[in-house]
Short mmCIF file of C-alpha atoms in Angstrom, two decimals:
data_model
loop_
_atom_site.label_atom_id
_atom_site.label_comp_id
_atom_site.label_asym_id
_atom_site.label_seq_id
_atom_site.Cartn_x
_atom_site.Cartn_y
_atom_site.Cartn_z
CA MET A 1 76.17 111.54 72.95
CA THR A 2 77.33 108.73 70.92
CA ALA A 3 78.79 105.54 72.20
CA ASP A 4 82.14 106.66 71.46
CA VAL A 5 82.18 109.43 73.64
CA ARG A 6 83.36 108.47 77.47
CA PRO A 7 83.21 111.58 79.96
CA PRO A 8 84.30 112.60 81.71
CA VAL A 9 86.34 114.21 78.45
CA PRO A 10 89.44 116.41 78.51
CA PRO A 11 90.47 119.14 79.40
CA PHE A 12 90.59 117.52 83.14
CA THR A 13 89.96 119.60 86.41
CA GLU A 14 90.54 117.63 89.72
CA GLU A 15 87.20 116.48 89.86
CA THR A 16 86.81 114.88 86.36
CA ALA A 17 90.30 113.39 86.73
CA ARG A 18 89.36 111.61 89.98
CA ALA A 19 86.20 110.33 88.43
CA LYS A 20 88.02 108.95 85.55
CA VAL A 21 90.24 107.29 87.57
CA ARG A 22 87.56 105.66 89.53
CA ALA A 23 85.70 104.57 86.47
CA ALA A 24 88.90 102.93 85.33
CA GLU A 25 89.22 101.17 88.31
CA ASP A 26 85.91 100.09 88.10
CA ALA A 27 85.84 98.73 84.81
CA TRP A 28 89.01 96.80 85.66
CA ASN A 29 87.97 95.19 88.70
CA SER A 30 85.07 93.87 86.43
CA ARG A 31 87.82 91.81 84.64
CA ASP A 32 85.57 91.77 81.97
CA PRO A 33 88.13 92.36 78.77
CA GLU A 34 85.03 93.76 76.25
CA ARG A 35 84.09 96.25 78.88
CA VAL A 36 87.82 97.54 79.55
CA ALA A 37 88.71 97.86 75.97
CA LEU A 38 85.64 100.08 75.08
CA ALA A 39 87.46 102.57 77.17
CA TYR A 40 90.47 102.99 74.32
CA THR A 41 90.57 104.21 71.12
CA GLU A 42 90.44 101.71 68.13
CA ASP A 43 94.35 102.56 67.63
CA SER A 44 95.06 103.07 71.08
CA VAL A 45 99.00 102.28 71.95
CA TRP A 46 100.01 100.64 74.99
CA ARG A 47 103.15 99.63 76.91
CA ASN A 48 102.52 97.31 79.61
CA ARG A 49 105.55 96.23 81.66
CA ASP A 50 107.74 94.70 78.49
CA ARG A 51 104.84 94.65 76.21
CA PHE A 52 103.63 96.54 73.49
CA LEU A 53 100.15 96.47 72.14
CA THR A 54 98.27 98.43 69.64
CA GLY A 55 94.52 98.73 68.91
CA ARG A 56 91.34 97.39 70.83
CA ALA A 57 91.38 94.17 69.55
CA GLU A 58 95.19 93.40 70.94
CA ILE A 59 93.95 95.27 74.32
CA ARG A 60 90.98 93.06 74.44
CA ALA A 61 93.04 89.63 74.01
CA PHE A 62 95.95 90.90 76.30
CA LEU A 63 93.37 91.49 78.99
CA ALA A 64 91.62 88.00 78.59
CA GLU A 65 95.01 86.20 78.84
CA LYS A 66 95.64 88.67 81.84
CA TRP A 67 92.94 87.85 83.79
CA GLU A 68 93.02 84.03 82.94
CA ARG A 69 96.54 83.92 84.79
CA GLU A 70 95.94 86.63 87.43
CA LEU A 71 93.22 85.00 89.30
CA ASP A 72 90.70 86.77 92.15
CA TYR A 73 92.52 90.14 90.45
CA ARG A 74 91.35 93.30 92.83
CA LEU A 75 92.85 96.67 91.86
CA ARG A 76 93.10 100.08 93.57
CA LYS A 77 94.05 103.27 91.63
CA GLU A 78 94.92 106.78 92.66
CA LEU A 79 95.37 110.10 91.04
CA TRP A 80 98.52 111.28 90.93
CA ALA A 81 98.78 114.01 88.62
CA TYR A 82 96.44 115.68 85.62
CA THR A 83 96.93 118.36 83.17
CA GLY A 84 94.93 119.23 79.74
CA ASN A 85 94.35 115.71 78.77
CA ARG A 86 96.81 113.46 80.49
CA ILE A 87 96.17 111.80 83.70
CA SER A 88 98.96 109.89 86.19
CA VAL A 89 98.24 107.16 88.50
CA ARG A 90 99.76 104.99 91.37
CA PHE A 91 98.17 101.64 91.80
CA THR A 92 98.30 98.24 93.56
CA TYR A 93 96.61 95.08 92.37
CA GLU A 94 96.36 91.38 94.25
CA TRP A 95 96.16 88.21 92.64
CA HIS A 96 97.24 84.54 92.87
CA ASP A 97 98.35 82.31 90.22
CA VAL A 98 97.41 78.98 89.56
CA ARG A 99 99.57 77.36 92.34
CA GLY A 100 98.09 79.48 94.93
CA GLN A 101 100.95 81.71 95.31
CA TRP A 102 99.41 85.30 96.08
CA TRP A 103 100.97 88.68 94.54
CA ARG A 104 100.71 92.54 94.96
CA SER A 105 101.88 94.36 92.09
CA HIS A 106 102.73 98.04 92.26
CA GLY A 107 102.91 100.62 89.37
CA ASN A 108 102.35 103.82 87.66
CA GLU A 109 100.36 104.57 84.63
CA GLN A 110 100.33 107.62 82.22
CA TRP A 111 97.27 107.87 80.56
CA GLU A 112 96.44 110.39 77.15
CA PHE A 113 93.04 110.73 75.97
CA ASP A 114 91.42 112.01 72.68
CA ALA A 115 88.84 115.02 72.82
CA ALA A 116 85.67 111.90 73.32
CA GLY A 117 87.30 110.95 76.62
CA LEU A 118 88.86 107.69 75.05
CA MET A 119 92.22 106.51 75.99
CA ARG A 120 94.75 106.68 73.15
CA ARG A 121 97.69 106.03 75.31
CA ARG A 122 98.67 103.99 78.03
CA GLU A 123 102.28 103.65 79.15
CA ALA A 124 102.28 101.02 82.19
CA SER A 125 105.41 100.48 84.62
CA ILE A 126 104.48 97.30 87.03
CA ASN A 127 106.79 95.35 89.89
CA ASP A 128 105.64 92.19 91.31
CA LEU A 129 106.28 91.12 94.79
CA PRO A 130 105.03 87.77 96.30
CA ILE A 131 103.17 87.81 99.43
CA GLU A 132 100.94 85.36 102.00
CA GLU A 133 97.51 85.03 101.54
CA ALA A 134 97.19 86.44 105.28
CA ASP A 135 99.16 89.67 104.21
CA ARG A 136 96.01 90.44 101.63
CA THR A 137 94.62 94.14 101.71
CA LEU A 138 92.72 94.46 98.72
CA ARG A 139 89.15 92.17 98.80
#
């Protein structure tokens, strides 16, 4: 198997879709833009909130900027639906800004994969709520 294959690959079953979601959660919680970017095709297309990105280089730069701003980031993803080469997830993550304000971000993502299991499209809708540090649930 080559480095360009990211199992599990489509078509997804419930078991392989859950494994794909767990792998994504683990990668994002590493807060390593290099590691995370390798899960996407070279020409992957993203919508993240109001930003539109194309390609691994833009994704990598976006993630580096994100984790410089969203400190002590911790994420949980949950499988919502799957079919063929697509997976939908719900997620929650918590982080704080440089002023110490904690945030909880909720969202939904739709993912589309190529035959090698690399994500070629990601659509993310996200809302942020300020929280008190004592109200954190993700540690």
